[in-house]
Protein backbone atom coordinates (compact mmCIF):
# COMPACT_ATOMS: atom_id res chain seq x y z
CA UNK A 1 0.00 0.00 0.00
CA UNK A 2 1.20 3.48 -0.89
CA UNK A 3 -0.18 6.82 0.23
CA UNK A 4 0.06 10.08 -1.66
CA UNK A 5 -0.40 12.96 0.76
CA UNK A 6 -1.07 16.43 -0.58
CA UNK A 7 -1.09 19.12 2.08
CA UNK A 8 -2.89 22.30 1.07
CA UNK A 9 -2.70 25.71 2.70
CA UNK A 10 -6.30 26.78 2.14
CA UNK A 11 -7.56 29.85 4.04
CA UNK A 12 -10.75 29.18 5.98
CA UNK A 13 -12.86 31.30 3.62
CA UNK A 14 -11.94 28.98 0.71
CA UNK A 15 -12.29 25.62 2.46
CA UNK A 16 -15.86 24.97 1.33
CA UNK A 17 -14.81 25.54 -2.29
CA UNK A 18 -11.81 23.22 -1.84
CA UNK A 19 -14.07 20.54 -0.35
CA UNK A 20 -16.40 20.89 -3.35
CA UNK A 21 -13.47 20.21 -5.70
CA UNK A 22 -12.55 17.15 -3.63
CA UNK A 23 -16.13 15.84 -3.83
CA UNK A 24 -16.41 16.54 -7.56
CA UNK A 25 -13.31 14.53 -8.46
CA UNK A 26 -13.34 11.72 -5.87
CA UNK A 27 -15.40 9.29 -7.96
CA UNK A 28 -13.51 9.97 -11.22
CA UNK A 29 -10.25 9.44 -9.31
CA UNK A 30 -11.38 6.09 -7.93
CA UNK A 31 -12.98 4.99 -11.22
CA UNK A 32 -10.31 6.02 -13.73
CA UNK A 33 -6.87 6.32 -12.10
CA UNK A 34 -4.84 3.13 -12.36
CA UNK A 35 -4.01 1.63 -8.96
CA UNK A 36 -6.19 4.06 -6.97
CA UNK A 37 -7.89 2.49 -3.95
CA UNK A 38 -8.98 5.33 -1.64
CA UNK A 39 -9.20 9.08 -1.23
CA UNK A 40 -9.88 10.97 2.01
CA UNK A 41 -10.17 14.65 2.89
CA UNK A 42 -8.66 15.61 6.26
CA UNK A 43 -9.32 19.09 7.63
CA UNK A 44 -7.54 20.69 10.58
CA UNK A 45 -7.39 24.29 11.80
CA UNK A 46 -3.98 24.62 10.10
CA UNK A 47 -4.44 22.97 6.70
CA UNK A 48 -6.30 20.57 4.46
CA UNK A 49 -4.82 17.19 3.54
CA UNK A 50 -5.96 14.93 0.74
CA UNK A 51 -4.78 11.38 1.35
CA UNK A 52 -4.84 9.07 -1.67
CA UNK A 53 -4.32 5.31 -1.51
CA UNK A 54 -2.56 3.42 -4.32
CA UNK A 55 -1.22 -0.04 -4.98
CA UNK A 56 2.25 1.17 -6.07
CA UNK A 57 4.38 4.30 -5.82
CA UNK A 58 4.62 4.34 -9.62
CA UNK A 59 0.84 4.71 -9.86
CA UNK A 60 0.87 7.47 -7.22
CA UNK A 61 3.55 9.37 -9.14
CA UNK A 62 1.72 8.85 -12.44
CA UNK A 63 -1.45 10.38 -10.99
CA UNK A 64 0.41 13.66 -10.37
CA UNK A 65 0.96 14.09 -14.10
CA UNK A 66 -2.48 12.85 -15.17
CA UNK A 67 -4.92 15.31 -16.77
CA UNK A 68 -7.40 14.66 -13.93
CA UNK A 69 -4.90 15.94 -11.37
CA UNK A 70 -2.91 18.50 -13.36
CA UNK A 71 -5.82 20.17 -15.14
CA UNK A 72 -8.97 19.50 -13.14
CA UNK A 73 -7.92 19.18 -9.49
CA UNK A 74 -4.82 21.38 -9.37
CA UNK A 75 -6.34 23.87 -11.79
CA UNK A 76 -9.46 24.20 -9.66
CA UNK A 77 -7.54 24.49 -6.40
CA UNK A 78 -4.89 26.95 -7.58
CA UNK A 79 -6.89 30.16 -6.94
CA UNK A 80 -7.87 28.89 -3.47
CA UNK A 81 -4.35 28.22 -2.17
CA UNK A 82 -2.25 30.55 -0.01
CA UNK A 83 0.95 28.60 -0.83
CA UNK A 84 2.17 25.80 -3.06
CA UNK A 85 0.96 22.33 -2.01
CA UNK A 86 3.30 19.95 -0.23
CA UNK A 87 3.36 16.51 -1.87
CA UNK A 88 4.70 13.35 -0.20
CA UNK A 89 4.54 9.66 -1.09
CA UNK A 90 4.63 7.08 1.72
CA UNK A 91 5.05 3.32 1.43
CA UNK A 92 3.52 1.15 4.14
CA UNK A 93 6.22 -0.96 5.77
PDB file of C-alpha atoms in Angstrom, residues 1-84:
ATOM      1  CA  UNK A   1       0.000   0.000   0.000  1.00  0.00           C
ATOM      2  CA  UNK A   2       1.196   3.484  -0.892  1.00  0.00           C
ATOM      3  CA  UNK A   3      -0.182   6.823   0.229  1.00  0.00           C
ATOM      4  CA  UNK A   4       0.064  10.080  -1.665  1.00  0.00           C
ATOM      5  CA  UNK A   5      -0.402  12.958   0.764  1.00  0.00           C
ATOM      6  CA  UNK A   6      -1.069  16.425  -0.585  1.00  0.00           C
ATOM      7  CA  UNK A   7      -1.088  19.116   2.083  1.00  0.00           C
ATOM      8  CA  UNK A   8      -2.887  22.298   1.074  1.00  0.00           C
ATOM      9  CA  UNK A   9      -2.697  25.711   2.697  1.00  0.00           C
ATOM     10  CA  UNK A  10      -6.296  26.781   2.144  1.00  0.00           C
ATOM     11  CA  UNK A  11      -7.563  29.847   4.038  1.00  0.00           C
ATOM     12  CA  UNK A  12     -10.751  29.181   5.976  1.00  0.00           C
ATOM     13  CA  UNK A  13     -12.864  31.301   3.623  1.00  0.00           C
ATOM     14  CA  UNK A  14     -11.941  28.975   0.709  1.00  0.00           C
ATOM     15  CA  UNK A  15     -12.290  25.618   2.461  1.00  0.00           C
ATOM     16  CA  UNK A  16     -15.865  24.967   1.326  1.00  0.00           C
ATOM     17  CA  UNK A  17     -14.807  25.541  -2.289  1.00  0.00           C
ATOM     18  CA  UNK A  18     -11.809  23.224  -1.838  1.00  0.00           C
ATOM     19  CA  UNK A  19     -14.072  20.538  -0.352  1.00  0.00           C
ATOM     20  CA  UNK A  20     -16.397  20.889  -3.347  1.00  0.00           C
ATOM     21  CA  UNK A  21     -13.473  20.206  -5.703  1.00  0.00           C
ATOM     22  CA  UNK A  22     -12.548  17.146  -3.631  1.00  0.00           C
ATOM     23  CA  UNK A  23     -16.126  15.845  -3.827  1.00  0.00           C
ATOM     24  CA  UNK A  24     -16.412  16.540  -7.558  1.00  0.00           C
ATOM     25  CA  UNK A  25     -13.306  14.534  -8.462  1.00  0.00           C
ATOM     26  CA  UNK A  26     -13.342  11.722  -5.875  1.00  0.00           C
ATOM     27  CA  UNK A  27     -15.402   9.293  -7.959  1.00  0.00           C
ATOM     28  CA  UNK A  28     -13.508   9.974 -11.225  1.00  0.00           C
ATOM     29  CA  UNK A  29     -10.252   9.441  -9.314  1.00  0.00           C
ATOM     30  CA  UNK A  30     -11.378   6.088  -7.930  1.00  0.00           C
ATOM     31  CA  UNK A  31     -12.980   4.993 -11.217  1.00  0.00           C
ATOM     32  CA  UNK A  32     -10.311   6.023 -13.727  1.00  0.00           C
ATOM     33  CA  UNK A  33      -6.873   6.317 -12.105  1.00  0.00           C
ATOM     34  CA  UNK A  34      -4.839   3.134 -12.356  1.00  0.00           C
ATOM     35  CA  UNK A  35      -4.013   1.634  -8.963  1.00  0.00           C
ATOM     36  CA  UNK A  36      -6.193   4.059  -6.969  1.00  0.00           C
ATOM     37  CA  UNK A  37      -7.889   2.494  -3.954  1.00  0.00           C
ATOM     38  CA  UNK A  38      -8.977   5.329  -1.639  1.00  0.00           C
ATOM     39  CA  UNK A  39      -9.199   9.083  -1.226  1.00  0.00           C
ATOM     40  CA  UNK A  40      -9.879  10.974   2.006  1.00  0.00           C
ATOM     41  CA  UNK A  41     -10.172  14.649   2.889  1.00  0.00           C
ATOM     42  CA  UNK A  42      -8.664  15.614   6.258  1.00  0.00           C
ATOM     43  CA  UNK A  43      -9.317  19.095   7.626  1.00  0.00           C
ATOM     44  CA  UNK A  44      -7.542  20.689  10.576  1.00  0.00           C
ATOM     45  CA  UNK A  45      -7.388  24.287  11.797  1.00  0.00           C
ATOM     46  CA  UNK A  46      -3.983  24.623  10.104  1.00  0.00           C
ATOM     47  CA  UNK A  47      -4.435  22.971   6.704  1.00  0.00           C
ATOM     48  CA  UNK A  48      -6.295  20.571   4.464  1.00  0.00           C
ATOM     49  CA  UNK A  49      -4.818  17.193   3.536  1.00  0.00           C
ATOM     50  CA  UNK A  50      -5.960  14.930   0.744  1.00  0.00           C
ATOM     51  CA  UNK A  51      -4.780  11.379   1.355  1.00  0.00           C
ATOM     52  CA  UNK A  52      -4.838   9.075  -1.673  1.00  0.00           C
ATOM     53  CA  UNK A  53      -4.321   5.306  -1.513  1.00  0.00           C
ATOM     54  CA  UNK A  54      -2.556   3.420  -4.316  1.00  0.00           C
ATOM     55  CA  UNK A  55      -1.225  -0.044  -4.976  1.00  0.00           C
ATOM     56  CA  UNK A  56       2.254   1.166  -6.068  1.00  0.00           C
ATOM     57  CA  UNK A  57       4.381   4.297  -5.816  1.00  0.00           C
ATOM     58  CA  UNK A  58       4.624   4.342  -9.624  1.00  0.00           C
ATOM     59  CA  UNK A  59       0.836   4.709  -9.862  1.00  0.00           C
ATOM     60  CA  UNK A  60       0.873   7.468  -7.221  1.00  0.00           C
ATOM     61  CA  UNK A  61       3.550   9.374  -9.143  1.00  0.00           C
ATOM     62  CA  UNK A  62       1.717   8.849 -12.445  1.00  0.00           C
ATOM     63  CA  UNK A  63      -1.451  10.385 -10.995  1.00  0.00           C
ATOM     64  CA  UNK A  64       0.408  13.657 -10.366  1.00  0.00           C
ATOM     65  CA  UNK A  65       0.959  14.089 -14.100  1.00  0.00           C
ATOM     66  CA  UNK A  66      -2.476  12.852 -15.165  1.00  0.00           C
ATOM     67  CA  UNK A  67      -4.924  15.306 -16.771  1.00  0.00           C
ATOM     68  CA  UNK A  68      -7.396  14.665 -13.927  1.00  0.00           C
ATOM     69  CA  UNK A  69      -4.903  15.939 -11.367  1.00  0.00           C
ATOM     70  CA  UNK A  70      -2.913  18.495 -13.361  1.00  0.00           C
ATOM     71  CA  UNK A  71      -5.818  20.167 -15.144  1.00  0.00           C
ATOM     72  CA  UNK A  72      -8.967  19.501 -13.139  1.00  0.00           C
ATOM     73  CA  UNK A  73      -7.919  19.175  -9.490  1.00  0.00           C
ATOM     74  CA  UNK A  74      -4.815  21.376  -9.367  1.00  0.00           C
ATOM     75  CA  UNK A  75      -6.340  23.867 -11.792  1.00  0.00           C
ATOM     76  CA  UNK A  76      -9.463  24.201  -9.663  1.00  0.00           C
ATOM     77  CA  UNK A  77      -7.542  24.488  -6.402  1.00  0.00           C
ATOM     78  CA  UNK A  78      -4.890  26.953  -7.582  1.00  0.00           C
ATOM     79  CA  UNK A  79      -6.893  30.160  -6.943  1.00  0.00           C
ATOM     80  CA  UNK A  80      -7.872  28.886  -3.470  1.00  0.00           C
ATOM     81  CA  UNK A  81      -4.352  28.218  -2.170  1.00  0.00           C
ATOM     82  CA  UNK A  82      -2.250  30.545  -0.009  1.00  0.00           C
ATOM     83  CA  UNK A  83       0.951  28.597  -0.827  1.00  0.00           C
ATOM     84  CA  UNK A  84       2.168  25.800  -3.055  1.00  0.00           C
TER      85      UNK A  84
END
